[in-house]
Coordinates of C-alpha atoms in Angstrom, one line a residue:
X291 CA -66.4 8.0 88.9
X292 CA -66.9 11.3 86.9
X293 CA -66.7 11.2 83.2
X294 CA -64.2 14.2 82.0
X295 CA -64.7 13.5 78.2
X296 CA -61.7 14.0 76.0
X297 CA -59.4 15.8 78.7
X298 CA -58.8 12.4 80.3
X299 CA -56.4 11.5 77.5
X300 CA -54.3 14.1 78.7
X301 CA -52.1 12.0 81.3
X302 CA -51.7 9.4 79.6
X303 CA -50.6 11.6 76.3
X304 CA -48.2 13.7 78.4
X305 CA -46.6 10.0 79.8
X306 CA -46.2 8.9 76.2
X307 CA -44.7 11.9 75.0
X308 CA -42.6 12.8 77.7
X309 CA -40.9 9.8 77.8
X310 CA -40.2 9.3 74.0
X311 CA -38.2 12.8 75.1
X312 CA -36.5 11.9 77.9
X313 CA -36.2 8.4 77.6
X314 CA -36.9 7.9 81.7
X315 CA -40.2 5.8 82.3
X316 CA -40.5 6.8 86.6
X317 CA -40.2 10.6 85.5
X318 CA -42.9 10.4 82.8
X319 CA -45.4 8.6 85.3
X320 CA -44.9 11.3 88.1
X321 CA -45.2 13.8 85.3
X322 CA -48.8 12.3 84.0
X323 CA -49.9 11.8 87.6
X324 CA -49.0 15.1 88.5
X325 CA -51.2 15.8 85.7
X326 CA -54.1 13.9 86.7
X327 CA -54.1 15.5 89.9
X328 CA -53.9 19.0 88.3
X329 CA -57.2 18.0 86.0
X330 CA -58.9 16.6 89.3
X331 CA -57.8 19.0 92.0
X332 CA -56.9 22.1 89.9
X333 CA -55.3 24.4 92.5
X334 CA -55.6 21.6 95.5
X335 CA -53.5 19.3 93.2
X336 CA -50.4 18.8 95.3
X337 CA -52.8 17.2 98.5
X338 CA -54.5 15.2 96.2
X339 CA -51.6 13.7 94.2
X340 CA -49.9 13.1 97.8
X341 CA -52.9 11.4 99.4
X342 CA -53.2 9.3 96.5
X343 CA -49.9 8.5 96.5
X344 CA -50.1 7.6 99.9
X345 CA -52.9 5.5 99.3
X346 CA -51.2 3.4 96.6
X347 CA -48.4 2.3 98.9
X348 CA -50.4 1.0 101.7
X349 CA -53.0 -0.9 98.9
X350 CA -50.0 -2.5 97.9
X351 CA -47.5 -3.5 100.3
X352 CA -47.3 -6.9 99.1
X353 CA -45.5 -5.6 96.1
X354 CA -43.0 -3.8 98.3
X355 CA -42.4 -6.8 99.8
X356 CA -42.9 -9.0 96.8
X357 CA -40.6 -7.2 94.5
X358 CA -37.9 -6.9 97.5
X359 CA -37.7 -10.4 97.6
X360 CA -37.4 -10.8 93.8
X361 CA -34.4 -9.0 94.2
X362 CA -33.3 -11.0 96.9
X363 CA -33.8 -14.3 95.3
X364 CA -32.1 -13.3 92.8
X365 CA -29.0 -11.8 94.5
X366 CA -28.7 -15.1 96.3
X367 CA -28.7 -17.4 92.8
X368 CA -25.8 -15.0 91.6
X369 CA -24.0 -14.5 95.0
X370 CA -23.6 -17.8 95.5
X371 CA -22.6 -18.9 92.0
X372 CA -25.6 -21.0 91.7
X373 CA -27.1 -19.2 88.5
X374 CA -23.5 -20.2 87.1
X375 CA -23.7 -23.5 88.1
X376 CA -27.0 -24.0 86.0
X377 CA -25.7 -22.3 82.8
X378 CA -22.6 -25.0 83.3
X379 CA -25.7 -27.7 82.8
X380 CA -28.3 -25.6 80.7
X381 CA -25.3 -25.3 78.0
X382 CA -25.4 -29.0 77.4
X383 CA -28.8 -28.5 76.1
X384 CA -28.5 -25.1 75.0
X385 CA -25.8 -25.3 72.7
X386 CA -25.7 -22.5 70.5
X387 CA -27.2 -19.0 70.6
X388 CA -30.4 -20.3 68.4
X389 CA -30.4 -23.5 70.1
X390 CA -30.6 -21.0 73.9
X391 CA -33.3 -18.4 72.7
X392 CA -35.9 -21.0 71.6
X393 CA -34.7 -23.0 74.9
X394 CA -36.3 -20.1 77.0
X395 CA -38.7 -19.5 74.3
X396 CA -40.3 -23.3 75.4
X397 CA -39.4 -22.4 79.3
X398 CA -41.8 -19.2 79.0
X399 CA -44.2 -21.5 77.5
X400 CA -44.1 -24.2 79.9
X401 CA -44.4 -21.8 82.9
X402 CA -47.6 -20.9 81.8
X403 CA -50.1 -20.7 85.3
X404 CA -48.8 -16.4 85.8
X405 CA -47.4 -14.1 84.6
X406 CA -45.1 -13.0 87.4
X407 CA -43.7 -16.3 87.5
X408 CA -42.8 -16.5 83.8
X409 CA -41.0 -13.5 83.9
X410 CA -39.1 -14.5 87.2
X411 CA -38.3 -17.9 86.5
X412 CA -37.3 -17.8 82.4
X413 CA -35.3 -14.4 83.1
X414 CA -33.3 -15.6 86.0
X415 CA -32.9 -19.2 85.0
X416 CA -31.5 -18.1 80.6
X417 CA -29.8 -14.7 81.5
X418 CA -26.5 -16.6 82.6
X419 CA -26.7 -18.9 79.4
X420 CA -27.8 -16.2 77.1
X421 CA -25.0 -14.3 78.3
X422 CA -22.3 -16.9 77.2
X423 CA -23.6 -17.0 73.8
X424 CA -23.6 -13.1 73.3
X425 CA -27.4 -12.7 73.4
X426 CA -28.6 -9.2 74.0
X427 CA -30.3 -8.6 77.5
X428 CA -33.2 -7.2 75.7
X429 CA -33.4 -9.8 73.1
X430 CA -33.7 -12.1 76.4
X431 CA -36.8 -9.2 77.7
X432 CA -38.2 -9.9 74.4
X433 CA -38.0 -13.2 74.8
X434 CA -39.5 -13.6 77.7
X435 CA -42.6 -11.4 78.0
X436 CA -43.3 -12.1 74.5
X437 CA -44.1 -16.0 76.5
X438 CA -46.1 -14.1 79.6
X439 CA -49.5 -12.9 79.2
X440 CA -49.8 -13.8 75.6
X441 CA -49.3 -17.6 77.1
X442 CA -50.9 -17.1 80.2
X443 CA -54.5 -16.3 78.0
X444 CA -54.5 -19.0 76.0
X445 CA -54.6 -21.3 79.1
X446 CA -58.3 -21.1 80.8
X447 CA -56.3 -22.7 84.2
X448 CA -54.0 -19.8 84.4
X449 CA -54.2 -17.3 86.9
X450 CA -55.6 -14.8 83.6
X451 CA -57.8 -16.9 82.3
X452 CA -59.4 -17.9 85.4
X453 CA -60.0 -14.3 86.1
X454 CA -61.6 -13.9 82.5
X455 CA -63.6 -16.6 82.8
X456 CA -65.3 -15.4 86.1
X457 CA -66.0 -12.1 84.3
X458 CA -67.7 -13.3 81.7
X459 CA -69.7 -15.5 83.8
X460 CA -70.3 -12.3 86.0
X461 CA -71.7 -10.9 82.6
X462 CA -74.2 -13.4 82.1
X463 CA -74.0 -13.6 78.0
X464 CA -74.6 -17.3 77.7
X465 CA -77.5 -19.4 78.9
X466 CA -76.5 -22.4 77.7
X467 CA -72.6 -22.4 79.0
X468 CA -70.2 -21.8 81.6
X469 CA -67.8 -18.7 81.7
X470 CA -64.7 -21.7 81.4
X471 CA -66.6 -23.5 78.3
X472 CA -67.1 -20.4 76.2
X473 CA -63.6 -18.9 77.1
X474 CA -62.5 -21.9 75.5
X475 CA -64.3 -21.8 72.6
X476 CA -62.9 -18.2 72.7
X477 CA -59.2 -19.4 72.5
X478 CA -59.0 -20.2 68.7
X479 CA -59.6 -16.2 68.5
X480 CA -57.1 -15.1 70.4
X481 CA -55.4 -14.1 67.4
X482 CA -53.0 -11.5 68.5
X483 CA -51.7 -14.1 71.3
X484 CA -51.0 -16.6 69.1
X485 CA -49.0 -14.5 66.9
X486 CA -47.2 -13.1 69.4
X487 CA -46.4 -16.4 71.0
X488 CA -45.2 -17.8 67.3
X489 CA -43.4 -15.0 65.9
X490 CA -40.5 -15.3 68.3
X491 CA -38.6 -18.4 67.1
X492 CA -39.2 -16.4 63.4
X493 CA -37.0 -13.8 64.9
X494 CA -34.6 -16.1 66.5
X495 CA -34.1 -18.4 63.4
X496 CA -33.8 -15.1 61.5
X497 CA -37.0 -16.0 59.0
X498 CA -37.8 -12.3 60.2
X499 CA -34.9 -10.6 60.5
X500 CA -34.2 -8.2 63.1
X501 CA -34.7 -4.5 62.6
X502 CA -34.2 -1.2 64.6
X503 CA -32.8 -0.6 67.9
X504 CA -33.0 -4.6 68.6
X505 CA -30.9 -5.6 65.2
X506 CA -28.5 -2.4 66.8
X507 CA -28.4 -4.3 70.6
X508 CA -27.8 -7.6 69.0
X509 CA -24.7 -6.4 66.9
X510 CA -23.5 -4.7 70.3
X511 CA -23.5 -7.4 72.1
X512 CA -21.5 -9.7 69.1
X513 CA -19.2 -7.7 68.0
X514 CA -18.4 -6.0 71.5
X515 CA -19.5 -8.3 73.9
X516 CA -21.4 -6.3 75.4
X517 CA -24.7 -8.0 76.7
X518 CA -26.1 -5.3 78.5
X519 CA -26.9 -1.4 77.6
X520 CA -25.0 0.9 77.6
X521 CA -25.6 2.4 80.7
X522 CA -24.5 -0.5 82.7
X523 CA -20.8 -0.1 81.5
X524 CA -20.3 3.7 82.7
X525 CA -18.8 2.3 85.8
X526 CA -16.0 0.3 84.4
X527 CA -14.1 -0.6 87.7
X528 CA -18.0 -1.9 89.6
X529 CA -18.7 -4.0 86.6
X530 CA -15.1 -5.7 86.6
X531 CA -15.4 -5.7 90.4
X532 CA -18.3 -7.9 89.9
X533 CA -17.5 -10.2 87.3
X534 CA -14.1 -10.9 88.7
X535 CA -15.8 -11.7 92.2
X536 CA -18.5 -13.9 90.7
X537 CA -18.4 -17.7 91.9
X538 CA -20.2 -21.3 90.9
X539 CA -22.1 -24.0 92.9
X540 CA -23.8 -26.8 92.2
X541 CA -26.9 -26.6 89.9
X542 CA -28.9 -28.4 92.3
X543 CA -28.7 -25.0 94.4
X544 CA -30.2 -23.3 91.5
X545 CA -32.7 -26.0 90.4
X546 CA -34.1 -27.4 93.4
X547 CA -35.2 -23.7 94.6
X548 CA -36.8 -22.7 90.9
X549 CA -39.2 -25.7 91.4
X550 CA -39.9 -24.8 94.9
X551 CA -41.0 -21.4 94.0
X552 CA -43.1 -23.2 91.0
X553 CA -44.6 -25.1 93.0
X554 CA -45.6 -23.0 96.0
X555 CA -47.1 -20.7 93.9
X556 CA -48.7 -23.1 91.7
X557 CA -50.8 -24.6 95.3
X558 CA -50.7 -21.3 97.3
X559 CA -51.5 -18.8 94.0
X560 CA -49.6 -16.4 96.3
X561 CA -46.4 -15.9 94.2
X562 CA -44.8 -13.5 97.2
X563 CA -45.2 -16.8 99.9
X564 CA -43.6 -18.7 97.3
X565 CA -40.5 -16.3 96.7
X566 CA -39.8 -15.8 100.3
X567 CA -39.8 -20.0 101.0
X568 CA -37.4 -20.2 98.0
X569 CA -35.1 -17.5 99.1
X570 CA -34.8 -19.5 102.6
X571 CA -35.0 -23.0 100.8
X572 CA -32.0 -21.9 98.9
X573 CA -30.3 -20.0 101.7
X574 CA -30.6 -23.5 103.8
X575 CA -28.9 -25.3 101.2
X576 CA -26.0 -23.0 101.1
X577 CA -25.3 -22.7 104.3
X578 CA -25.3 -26.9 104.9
X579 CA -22.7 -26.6 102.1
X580 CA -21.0 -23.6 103.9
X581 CA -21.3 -21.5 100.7
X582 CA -23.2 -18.9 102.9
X583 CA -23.3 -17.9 106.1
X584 CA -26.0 -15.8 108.0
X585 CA -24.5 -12.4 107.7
X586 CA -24.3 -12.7 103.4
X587 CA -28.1 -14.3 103.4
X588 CA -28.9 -11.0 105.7
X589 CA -26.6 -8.5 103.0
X590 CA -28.0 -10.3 100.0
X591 CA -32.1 -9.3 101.6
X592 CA -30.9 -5.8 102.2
X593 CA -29.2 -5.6 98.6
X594 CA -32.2 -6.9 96.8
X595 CA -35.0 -4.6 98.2
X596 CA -32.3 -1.8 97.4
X597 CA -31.8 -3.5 93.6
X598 CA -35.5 -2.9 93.2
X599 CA -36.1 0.4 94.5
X600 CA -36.8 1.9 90.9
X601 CA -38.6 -1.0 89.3
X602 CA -40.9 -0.7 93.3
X603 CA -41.7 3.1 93.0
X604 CA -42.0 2.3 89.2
X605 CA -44.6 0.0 89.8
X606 CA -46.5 2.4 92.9
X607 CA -46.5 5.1 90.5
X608 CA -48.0 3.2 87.4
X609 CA -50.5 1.6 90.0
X610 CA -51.8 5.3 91.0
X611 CA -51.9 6.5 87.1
X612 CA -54.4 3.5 86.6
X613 CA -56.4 5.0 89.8
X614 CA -56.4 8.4 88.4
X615 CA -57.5 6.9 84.6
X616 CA -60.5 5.2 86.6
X617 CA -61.3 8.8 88.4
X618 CA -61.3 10.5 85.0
X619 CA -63.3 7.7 83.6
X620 CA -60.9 7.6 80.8
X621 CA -61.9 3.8 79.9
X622 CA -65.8 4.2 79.8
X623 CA -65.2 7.5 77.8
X624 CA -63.4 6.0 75.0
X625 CA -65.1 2.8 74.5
X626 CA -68.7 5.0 74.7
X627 CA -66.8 7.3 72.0
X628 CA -66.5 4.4 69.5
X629 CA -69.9 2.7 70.0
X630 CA -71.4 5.0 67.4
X631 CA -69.3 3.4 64.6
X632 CA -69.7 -0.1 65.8
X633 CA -71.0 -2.6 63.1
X634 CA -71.2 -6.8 63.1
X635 CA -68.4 -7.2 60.8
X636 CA -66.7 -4.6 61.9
X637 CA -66.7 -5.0 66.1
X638 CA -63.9 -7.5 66.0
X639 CA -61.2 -5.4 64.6
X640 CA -62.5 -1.9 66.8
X641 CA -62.7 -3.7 70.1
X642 CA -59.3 -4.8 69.4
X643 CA -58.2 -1.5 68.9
X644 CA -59.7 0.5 71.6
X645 CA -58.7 -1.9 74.3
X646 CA -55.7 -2.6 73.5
X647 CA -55.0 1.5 73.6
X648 CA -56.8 1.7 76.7
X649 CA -54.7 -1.4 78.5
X650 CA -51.3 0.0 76.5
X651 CA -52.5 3.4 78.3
X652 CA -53.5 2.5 81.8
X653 CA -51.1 -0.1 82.2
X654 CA -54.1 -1.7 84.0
X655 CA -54.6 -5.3 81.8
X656 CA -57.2 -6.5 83.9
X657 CA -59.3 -3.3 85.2
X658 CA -59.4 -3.0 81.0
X659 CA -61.1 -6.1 80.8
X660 CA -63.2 -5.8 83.3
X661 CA -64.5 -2.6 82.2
X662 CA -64.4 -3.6 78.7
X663 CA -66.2 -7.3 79.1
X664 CA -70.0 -6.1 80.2
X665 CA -69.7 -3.6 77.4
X666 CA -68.2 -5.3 74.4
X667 CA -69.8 -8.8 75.2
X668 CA -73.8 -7.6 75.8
X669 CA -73.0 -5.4 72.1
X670 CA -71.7 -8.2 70.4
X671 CA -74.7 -10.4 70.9
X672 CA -77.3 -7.5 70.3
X673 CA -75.3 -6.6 66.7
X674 CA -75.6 -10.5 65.9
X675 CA -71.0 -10.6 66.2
X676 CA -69.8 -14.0 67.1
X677 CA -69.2 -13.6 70.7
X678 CA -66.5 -15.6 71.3
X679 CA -64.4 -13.7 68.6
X680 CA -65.1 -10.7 70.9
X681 CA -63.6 -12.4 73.7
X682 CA -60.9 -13.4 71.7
X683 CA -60.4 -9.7 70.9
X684 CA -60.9 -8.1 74.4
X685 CA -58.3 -10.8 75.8
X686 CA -56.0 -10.7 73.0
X687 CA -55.7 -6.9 73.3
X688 CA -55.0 -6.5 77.1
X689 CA -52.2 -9.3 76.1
X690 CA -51.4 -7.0 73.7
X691 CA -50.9 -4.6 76.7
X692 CA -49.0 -6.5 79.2
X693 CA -46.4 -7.2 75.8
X694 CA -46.2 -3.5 75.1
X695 CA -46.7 -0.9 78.2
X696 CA -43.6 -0.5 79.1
X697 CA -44.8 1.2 82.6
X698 CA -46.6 -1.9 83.3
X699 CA -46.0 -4.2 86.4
X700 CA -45.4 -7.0 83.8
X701 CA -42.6 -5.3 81.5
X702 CA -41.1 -4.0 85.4
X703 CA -40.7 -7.7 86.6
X704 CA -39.3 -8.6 83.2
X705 CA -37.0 -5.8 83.2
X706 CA -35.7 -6.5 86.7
X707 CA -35.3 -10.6 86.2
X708 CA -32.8 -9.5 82.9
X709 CA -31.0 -6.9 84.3
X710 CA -32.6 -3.8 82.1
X711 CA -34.2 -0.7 82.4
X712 CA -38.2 -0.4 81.3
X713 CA -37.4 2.6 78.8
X714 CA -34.6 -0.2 77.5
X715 CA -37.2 -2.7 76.8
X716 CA -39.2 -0.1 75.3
X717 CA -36.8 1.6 72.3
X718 CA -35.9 -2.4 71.0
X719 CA -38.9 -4.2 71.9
X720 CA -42.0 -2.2 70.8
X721 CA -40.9 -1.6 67.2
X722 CA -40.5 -5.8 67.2
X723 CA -43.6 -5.6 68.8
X724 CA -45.9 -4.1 65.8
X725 CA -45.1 -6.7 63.4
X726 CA -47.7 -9.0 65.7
X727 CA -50.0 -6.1 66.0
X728 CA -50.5 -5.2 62.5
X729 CA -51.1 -9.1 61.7
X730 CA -53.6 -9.1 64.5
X731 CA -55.7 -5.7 63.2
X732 CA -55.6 -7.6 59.8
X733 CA -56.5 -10.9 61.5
X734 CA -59.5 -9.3 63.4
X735 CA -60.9 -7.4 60.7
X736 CA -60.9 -10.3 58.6
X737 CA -62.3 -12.8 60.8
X738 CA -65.1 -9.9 61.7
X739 CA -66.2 -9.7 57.5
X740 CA -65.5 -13.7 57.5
X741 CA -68.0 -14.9 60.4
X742 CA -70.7 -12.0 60.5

């Protein structure tokens, strides 16, 4: 991996920028790889983009296949009238539009073990029931990835903290304990994960209020009814086409395949095994009650991997940014630039910073971490820092990332569970989104003067 100083920014910068103009996410990640390629290949670019492009889609297959069956799973639940039958039962419960959002507030915190399964499960299971009580589709987003990786590293059993516990074992830091026993004595200081985990019923109770393009969505969909952008009402005819045709099942044909997918993925930790199972699970159920035969199981397959076309090549093309940000060196480069300035008290607070730009930037939550872990940890102990506050910081930021790159694989499956486009997410849910990281900066830098 070369080291191309400050011109690795460049991609990333020309992604950010480009798409605060143009408001399209896939564009602005062709446009910053394209750039890459340029930086790395110079006149040659054009082979090199393309072989690494190439590359990218065989590496990963499984999320072809993984996000084609997403959409197939959840074509089948809203075919079949299933996902209606569950909002007939979840509104027994959920009540009330306050009474719905904290609802899947708890879900997002209950499915805690990944990520991926968060998003999938709270997003398909509330968007019927938010729907009825006029809640905003990207209130929902909000919602429910402000309960995925923020969750996910607070638990040391999740699939995230397992990982970050084997890295900083890998590190070697402590004699005297276990990667898993000083992760946990890390959790206390994940500060910007707890915030953003208990500043969402604050929004939903209105103890915050909401502000910007999210306050704008939420009077949209109240006053017009409206649920979804825009966007999606430009074809009047298809969306009255599709709500006219919609039908309703039994709950037990939405409930009974939701824990099967929990579960297989819970045992298996391979989230695609446990969406395929569920799609047949489910399909088996149906047709026993005749509500579907063969030939609408086989059209609602095709019509899924065709619903997640974008969020696929969306994914593929934020997957081969991240390899080109490793080729630059882009990560090693920034965190070397700020060592110079690094202090006891002050560490906390600046490894927040810098990794939580880097995993906003690369879109890559856990590469950042495992780049950042060897460096930050070893530092911390030589400058006399508390270690486990810089855990706290390193996982708190790349949390931090997950919540906020909207390019990122976790915002795409969010995006595609409610029914919204990335750059959606991104104009009503990042603004929300600094509250929690401004309280976290002032959370780190006091906890860094506090304990050092």
């Amino acid at each position: 991996m070369d080291n191309y100083g400050i011109i690795s920014i460049l991609p990333v910068l020309v992604v950010i920028v480009t798409a605060v103009i143009t408001k399209r996410a896939l564009e602005s990640l062709f446009l910053g790889t394209i750039t890459a390629a340029i930086i790395i290949a110079k006149a040659a670019f054009w082979g090199t983009w393309f072989e690494h492009t190439i590359s990218e889609v065989g590496a990963n297959a499984g999320y072809i296949i993984m996000f084609g069956m997403f959409g197939a799973f959840i074509r089948i639940l809203d075919t079949s009238g299933a996902a209606m039958g569950f909002a007939d039962i979840g509104v027994k419960v959920a009540n009330g539009p306050k009474k719905t959002q904290i609802f899947a507030w708890i879900l997002g915190i209950i499915i805690f073990v990944e990520d991926y399964l968060n998003a999938l499960g709270v997003g398909v299971a509330m968007r019927t029931l938010t729907d009825r009580w006029k809640i905003s589709r990207e209130k929902l987003s909000f919602i429910v990835n402000s309960t995925g990786a923020a969750v996910c590293v607070l638990v040391p059993f999740s699939t995230w903290g397992v990982l970050y516990c084997t890295q900083i074992d890998q590190v070697g830091a402590f004699d005297n304990m276990t990667g898993v026993q000083a992760y946990v004595h890390s959790i206390p200081f994940m500060l910007y994960s707890w915030i953003a985990v208990i500043i969402v019923p604050l929004f939903i109770l209105k103890v915050i209020p909401l502000f910007g393009p999210m306050k704008q969505a939420e009077l949209r969909a109240q006053n017009e009814g409206k649920v979804f952008p825009e966007w999606y009402y430009e074809d009047k005819e298809e969306v009255e086409e599709l709500e006219n045709t919609q039908k309703k099942c039994s709950a037990i044909n939405f409930i009974i395949p939701m824990i099967v997918l929990c579960v297989i993925a819970i045992k298996t930790g391979d989230i695609t095994l446990a969406v395929i199972i569920s799609c047949v699970v489910t399909f088996l159920m149906l047709a026993v009650q005749r509500k579907m035969s063969l030939a609408e199981f086989c059209d609602c397959i095709l019509g899924g991997f065709s619903d997640m076309m974008y969020v696929t090549m969306l994914v593929l093309m934020a997957f081969e940014l991240a390899t080109f940000n490793d080729e630059l060196g882009l990560t090693p480069f920034v965190i070397d630039a700020v060592q110079p300035v690094m202090s006891p008290a002050l560490l906390p607070v600046v490894s927040f910073l810098v990794v939580a730009a880097l995993s906003f930037a690369t879109g890559s939550f856990w590469g950042v971490a495992a780049i950042s872990f060897p460096i930050i940890l070893p530092l911390a102990i030589a400058l006399g820092t508390n270690p486990f506050i810089a855990i706290g910081a390193v996982a708190s930021a790349t949390s931090f990332g997950s919540h906020a790159c909207f390019y990122s694989d976790a915002v795409t499956v969010t995006c595609a569970a409610t029914g919204i486009k990335n750059i959606d997410y991104a104009k009503t849910s990042i603004p929300l989104i600094m509250l929690p990281f401004a309280l976290g900066v002032i959370a780190f830098a006091i906890v860094g003067f506090v304990f050092n």
